[in-house]
PDB file of C-alpha atoms in Angstrom:
ATOM      1  CA  MET A1254       3.309  -1.308 -67.256  1.00 43.00           C
ATOM      2  CA  SER A1255       5.389   1.880 -67.727  1.00 44.00           C
ATOM      3  CA  THR A1256       6.952   2.735 -64.352  1.00 46.00           C
ATOM      4  CA  ARG A1257       4.744   6.371 -64.860  1.00 59.00           C
ATOM      5  CA  GLY A1258       1.475   6.520 -63.093  1.00 75.00           C
ATOM      6  CA  SER A1259      -2.018   4.820 -63.635  1.00 89.00           C
ATOM      7  CA  THR A1260      -4.373   7.117 -65.522  1.00 92.00           C
ATOM      8  CA  ARG A1261      -7.407   6.895 -67.588  1.00 94.00           C
ATOM      9  CA  GLY A1262      -8.987   8.619 -70.986  1.00 95.00           C
ATOM     10  CA  VAL A1263     -11.866   7.918 -72.869  1.00 95.00           C
ATOM     11  CA  VAL A1264     -11.131   6.759 -76.974  1.00 97.00           C
ATOM     12  CA  TYR A1265     -14.677   8.525 -79.590  1.00 97.00           C
ATOM     13  CA  VAL A1266     -14.428   6.629 -82.727  1.00 97.00           C
ATOM     14  CA  HIS A1267     -16.566   9.161 -84.559  1.00 97.00           C
ATOM     15  CA  SER A1268     -16.986   7.731 -87.683  1.00 97.00           C
ATOM     16  CA  SER A1269     -15.450   4.891 -89.337  1.00 98.00           C
ATOM     17  CA  PRO A1270     -16.450   2.608 -92.157  1.00 98.00           C
ATOM     18  CA  SER A1271     -17.948  -0.352 -90.490  1.00 97.00           C
ATOM     19  CA  ALA A1272     -14.458  -2.682 -92.774  1.00 97.00           C
ATOM     20  CA  VAL A1273     -12.274  -0.906 -90.309  1.00 98.00           C
ATOM     21  CA  CYS A1274     -14.429  -1.083 -87.226  1.00 97.00           C
ATOM     22  CA  PRO A1275     -11.791  -4.696 -86.977  1.00 97.00           C
ATOM     23  CA  HIS A1276      -8.593  -2.768 -87.596  1.00 97.00           C
ATOM     24  CA  VAL A1277     -10.128   0.531 -84.550  1.00 97.00           C
ATOM     25  CA  GLU A1278     -10.223  -2.306 -82.161  1.00 97.00           C
ATOM     26  CA  TRP A1279      -6.959  -4.126 -82.341  1.00 96.00           C
ATOM     27  CA  ALA A1280      -5.493  -0.743 -82.752  1.00 96.00           C
ATOM     28  CA  VAL A1281      -6.875  -0.061 -79.294  1.00 96.00           C
ATOM     29  CA  SER A1282      -5.857  -3.138 -77.618  1.00 95.00           C
ATOM     30  CA  GLY A1283      -2.245  -2.835 -78.852  1.00 95.00           C
ATOM     31  CA  ALA A1284      -1.873   0.415 -76.821  1.00 95.00           C
ATOM     32  CA  VAL A1285      -4.045  -0.537 -74.083  1.00 93.00           C
ATOM     33  CA  GLY A1286      -2.748  -3.530 -73.731  1.00 92.00           C
ATOM     34  CA  SER A1287      -6.559  -5.825 -73.306  1.00 90.00           C
ATOM     35  CA  ARG A1288      -8.792  -7.012 -75.560  1.00 91.00           C
ATOM     36  CA  VAL A1289     -11.045  -4.440 -76.942  1.00 88.00           C
ATOM     37  CA  ASP A1290     -13.991  -5.121 -77.860  1.00 89.00           C
ATOM     38  CA  LEU A1291     -16.246  -2.501 -79.097  1.00 94.00           C
ATOM     39  CA  ARG A1292     -19.916  -1.335 -79.473  1.00 94.00           C
ATOM     40  CA  TRP A1293     -20.449   0.423 -83.092  1.00 96.00           C
ATOM     41  CA  THR A1294     -23.377   1.592 -84.085  1.00 95.00           C
ATOM     42  CA  ALA A1295     -25.197   4.336 -86.511  1.00 94.00           C
ATOM     43  CA  GLN A1296     -23.314   7.716 -87.242  1.00 94.00           C
ATOM     44  CA  PRO A1297     -26.328   9.333 -87.663  1.00 92.00           C
ATOM     45  CA  ALA A1298     -23.826  12.834 -89.403  1.00 92.00           C
ATOM     46  CA  ALA A1299     -21.945  10.158 -91.539  1.00 93.00           C
ATOM     47  CA  PRO A1300     -24.638   7.755 -92.936  1.00 93.00           C
ATOM     48  CA  GLY A1301     -23.240   4.689 -93.627  1.00 95.00           C
ATOM     49  CA  GLN A1302     -20.662   5.219 -91.181  1.00 96.00           C
ATOM     50  CA  LEU A1303     -20.587   3.565 -87.397  1.00 97.00           C
ATOM     51  CA  ARG A1304     -19.343   4.845 -84.089  1.00 96.00           C
ATOM     52  CA  ALA A1305     -17.778   3.520 -81.172  1.00 96.00           C
ATOM     53  CA  GLU A1306     -16.495   5.003 -77.511  1.00 94.00           C
ATOM     54  CA  CYS A1307     -14.337   2.932 -74.078  1.00 93.00           C
ATOM     55  CA  GLU A1308     -13.265   4.447 -71.197  1.00 93.00           C
ATOM     56  CA  TRP A1309     -10.005   3.460 -70.897  1.00 94.00           C
ATOM     57  CA  ARG A1310      -7.291   2.888 -68.146  1.00 92.00           C
ATOM     58  CA  ALA A1311      -3.525   2.294 -68.294  1.00 92.00           C
ATOM     59  CA  ALA A1312      -0.127   3.946 -67.609  1.00 92.00           C
ATOM     60  CA  ALA A1313       0.319   8.062 -68.329  1.00 92.00           C
ATOM     61  CA  GLY A1314       0.981   7.952 -72.284  1.00 94.00           C
ATOM     62  CA  THR A1315      -1.330   5.377 -73.284  1.00 95.00           C
ATOM     63  CA  GLY A1316      -4.015   8.284 -74.531  1.00 96.00           C
ATOM     64  CA  ALA A1317      -0.711   8.645 -77.327  1.00 97.00           C
ATOM     65  CA  LYS A1318      -0.614   6.063 -78.021  1.00 97.00           C
ATOM     66  CA  ILE A1319      -4.131   5.235 -78.968  1.00 98.00           C
ATOM     67  CA  ALA A1320      -3.901   8.165 -81.295  1.00 98.00           C
ATOM     68  CA  GLY A1321      -0.973   7.248 -82.566  1.00 97.00           C
ATOM     69  CA  ALA A1322      -2.517   3.613 -83.819  1.00 97.00           C
ATOM     70  CA  LEU A1323      -5.601   5.298 -84.671  1.00 98.00           C
ATOM     71  CA  LYS A1324      -3.951   7.704 -87.127  1.00 96.00           C
ATOM     72  CA  ALA A1325      -3.123   5.077 -89.925  1.00 96.00           C
ATOM     73  CA  TRP A1326      -6.677   5.030 -90.577  1.00 96.00           C
ATOM     74  CA  PRO A1327      -6.458   8.690 -92.435  1.00 96.00           C
ATOM     75  CA  MET A1328     -10.523   7.855 -93.442  1.00 97.00           C
ATOM     76  CA  LEU A1329     -11.073   7.724 -89.699  1.00 98.00           C
ATOM     77  CA  ARG A1330     -12.837  11.026 -87.346  1.00 98.00           C
ATOM     78  CA  PHE A1331     -11.650  10.505 -83.544  1.00 98.00           C
ATOM     79  CA  GLU A1332     -10.374  11.522 -80.721  1.00 98.00           C
ATOM     80  CA  VAL A1333      -8.666  10.587 -77.569  1.00 98.00           C
ATOM     81  CA  THR A1334      -8.529  11.966 -74.121  1.00 96.00           C
ATOM     82  CA  GLU A1335      -6.586  10.858 -71.310  1.00 95.00           C
ATOM     83  CA  GLU A1336      -6.761  12.961 -67.332  1.00 93.00           C
ATOM     84  CA  PRO A1337      -3.964  14.437 -65.572  1.00 89.00           C
ATOM     85  CA  SER A1338      -1.690  12.260 -63.311  1.00 87.00           C
ATOM     86  CA  GLN A1339       0.692  12.798 -61.249  1.00 85.00           C
ATOM     87  CA  GLY A1340       3.285  14.926 -62.940  1.00 83.00           C
ATOM     88  CA  VAL A1341       1.336  13.923 -66.369  1.00 85.00           C
ATOM     89  CA  ASP A1342      -0.359  16.866 -67.622  1.00 88.00           C
ATOM     90  CA  GLY A1343      -3.562  15.567 -69.231  1.00 93.00           C
ATOM     91  CA  GLU A1344      -3.563  15.690 -73.265  1.00 96.00           C
ATOM     92  CA  ARG A1345      -6.039  15.749 -75.680  1.00 97.00           C
ATOM     93  CA  PHE A1346      -6.488  14.388 -79.391  1.00 98.00           C
ATOM     94  CA  CYS A1347      -8.086  14.829 -82.276  1.00 98.00           C
ATOM     95  CA  TYR A1348      -8.122  13.367 -86.136  1.00 98.00           C
ATOM     96  CA  VAL A1349     -10.197  14.663 -89.016  1.00 98.00           C
ATOM     97  CA  PRO A1350      -9.614  13.146 -92.496  1.00 97.00           C
ATOM     98  CA  GLY A1351      -7.818  16.760 -94.149  1.00 96.00           C
ATOM     99  CA  LEU A1352      -6.740  18.058 -90.484  1.00 97.00           C
ATOM    100  CA  GLY A1353      -4.954  15.208 -89.501  1.00 97.00           C
ATOM    101  CA  LEU A1354      -3.991  14.883 -85.496  1.00 98.00           C
ATOM    102  CA  TRP A1355      -4.204  17.771 -83.463  1.00 97.00           C
ATOM    103  CA  HIS A1356      -3.159  17.692 -80.243  1.00 97.00           C
ATOM    104  CA  ALA A1357      -2.836  20.125 -76.814  1.00 95.00           C
ATOM    105  CA  ARG A1358      -2.378  19.506 -73.457  1.00 94.00           C
ATOM    106  CA  MET A1359      -5.205  19.821 -71.052  1.00 91.00           C
ATOM    107  CA  SER A1360      -6.277  21.962 -67.552  1.00 86.00           C
ATOM    108  CA  ALA A1361      -7.759  19.622 -64.938  1.00 82.00           C
ATOM    109  CA  ASN A1362     -11.590  21.135 -65.985  1.00 84.00           C
ATOM    110  CA  GLY A1363     -10.926  21.104 -69.679  1.00 84.00           C
ATOM    111  CA  ASP A1364      -9.192  23.917 -71.162  1.00 88.00           C
ATOM    112  CA  VAL A1365      -6.819  23.783 -72.982  1.00 90.00           C
ATOM    113  CA  VAL A1366      -2.642  24.949 -72.300  1.00 89.00           C
ATOM    114  CA  VAL A1367      -1.265  26.706 -75.129  1.00 88.00           C
ATOM    115  CA  GLY A1368       3.005  26.808 -73.198  1.00 87.00           C
ATOM    116  CA  GLU A1369       4.983  30.121 -72.594  1.00 90.00           C
ATOM    117  CA  ASP A1370       7.484  28.316 -75.076  1.00 91.00           C
ATOM    118  CA  GLN A1371       4.465  28.143 -77.879  1.00 88.00           C
ATOM    119  CA  LEU A1372       3.736  32.168 -77.355  1.00 87.00           C
ATOM    120  CA  ARG A1373       6.693  32.930 -77.250  1.00 88.00           C
ATOM    121  CA  SER A1374       7.297  31.418 -81.352  1.00 89.00           C
ATOM    122  CA  LEU A1375       3.767  32.673 -82.055  1.00 86.00           C
ATOM    123  CA  VAL A1376       4.570  36.456 -80.992  1.00 84.00           C
ATOM    124  CA  ALA A1377       7.963  36.272 -82.485  1.00 88.00           C
ATOM    125  CA  THR A1378       6.852  34.439 -86.232  1.00 88.00           C
ATOM    126  CA  THR A1379       3.149  36.737 -86.734  1.00 83.00           C
ATOM    127  CA  ARG A1380       3.362  40.120 -86.056  1.00 77.00           C
ATOM    128  CA  ALA A1381      -0.482  40.657 -87.825  1.00 78.00           C
ATOM    129  CA  GLY A1382      -4.037  40.889 -86.239  1.00 82.00           C
ATOM    130  CA  GLU A1383      -5.576  38.203 -88.506  1.00 85.00           C
ATOM    131  CA  ALA A1384      -2.575  36.052 -88.338  1.00 85.00           C
ATOM    132  CA  LEU A1385      -1.983  36.287 -84.650  1.00 85.00           C
ATOM    133  CA  ALA A1386      -6.090  34.899 -84.295  1.00 87.00           C
ATOM    134  CA  HIS A1387      -5.341  32.478 -87.400  1.00 87.00           C
ATOM    135  CA  LYS A1388      -2.677  31.185 -85.552  1.00 88.00           C
ATOM    136  CA  LEU A1389      -4.201  30.982 -82.174  1.00 89.00           C
ATOM    137  CA  ASP A1390      -7.079  29.315 -83.553  1.00 90.00           C
ATOM    138  CA  GLU A1391      -4.832  26.438 -84.422  1.00 90.00           C
ATOM    139  CA  LEU A1392      -3.132  25.663 -81.296  1.00 90.00           C
ATOM    140  CA  LEU A1393      -6.732  26.385 -80.125  1.00 93.00           C
ATOM    141  CA  GLY A1394      -7.929  23.018 -82.011  1.00 93.00           C
ATOM    142  CA  SER A1395     -10.593  25.729 -83.138  1.00 93.00           C
ATOM    143  CA  ALA A1396     -11.286  23.311 -86.789  1.00 95.00           C
ATOM    144  CA  TRP A1397     -10.588  20.344 -85.575  1.00 96.00           C
ATOM    145  CA  ASP A1398     -13.957  20.688 -83.077  1.00 94.00           C
ATOM    146  CA  GLU A1399     -15.831  23.079 -85.639  1.00 94.00           C
ATOM    147  CA  ALA A1400     -14.919  19.603 -87.601  1.00 95.00           C
ATOM    148  CA  LEU A1401     -16.431  16.434 -85.390  1.00 95.00           C
ATOM    149  CA  GLU A1402     -19.216  19.039 -83.307  1.00 93.00           C
ATOM    150  CA  PRO A1403     -21.928  17.251 -85.625  1.00 91.00           C
ATOM    151  CA  PHE A1404     -20.360  13.778 -85.222  1.00 92.00           C
ATOM    152  CA  ARG A1405     -20.871  14.609 -80.975  1.00 90.00           C
ATOM    153  CA  TYR A1406     -24.124  15.591 -81.301  1.00 83.00           C
ATOM    154  CA  ALA A1407     -24.904  12.635 -83.051  1.00 70.00           C
ATOM    155  CA  GLY A1408     -23.652  10.637 -80.904  1.00 58.00           C
ATOM    156  CA  ASP A1409     -24.718  11.693 -77.334  1.00 57.00           C
ATOM    157  CA  GLY A1410     -26.988   8.748 -75.808  1.00 57.00           C
ATOM    158  CA  ALA A1411     -24.694   6.030 -77.371  1.00 55.00           C
ATOM    159  CA  PRO A1412     -23.177   2.801 -75.810  1.00 50.00           C
ATOM    160  CA  VAL A1413     -19.503   3.209 -73.579  1.00 45.00           C
ATOM    161  CA  THR A1414     -17.405   0.046 -73.493  1.00 48.00           C
ATOM    162  CA  TRP A1415     -15.109   0.339 -69.982  1.00 46.00           C
ATOM    163  CA  LEU A1416     -11.598  -1.059 -70.567  1.00 47.00           C
ATOM    164  CA  HIS A1417      -9.311  -1.594 -67.787  1.00 45.00           C
ATOM    165  CA  ARG A1418      -5.040  -3.465 -68.181  1.00 46.00           C
ATOM    166  CA  VAL A1419      -5.198  -5.991 -65.261  1.00 40.00           C
ATOM    167  CA  GLY A1420      -1.309  -6.160 -64.025  1.00 42.00           C
TER     168      GLY A1420
END
């Protein structure tokens, strides 16, 4: 395990073809460092697709490892969250086919954190009001939230698997 502190997070696989589900479990297992057996249920927002979610506890930075492993399957829709830990910001990763991977730091209350350097770059490269609004929407992940919202809603009440790395 890393010398960085332990943290926890959640993996939401909002939609996956059934043939890819074992690969998703292997990918999450490899990132977390322990075997994962997810409980897959039908995804009403995408007939023929399955969904699963699990909570995990492992070293800080594991959220990025999980997201990196899952983006190998471009047909998936997923979110990975990592809570803040000692000296490390929380993070959120979202992947949607056609949009790709979005990542942001998260505050303790779940707000997206836009850093000073990001804002300075935005102001330096974007002058028009409409273009500025569009770039702010990108930083906030608005397109990903809009694309994933029907899948989140359809998952309310679905079973959750708890994962813990031992050792």
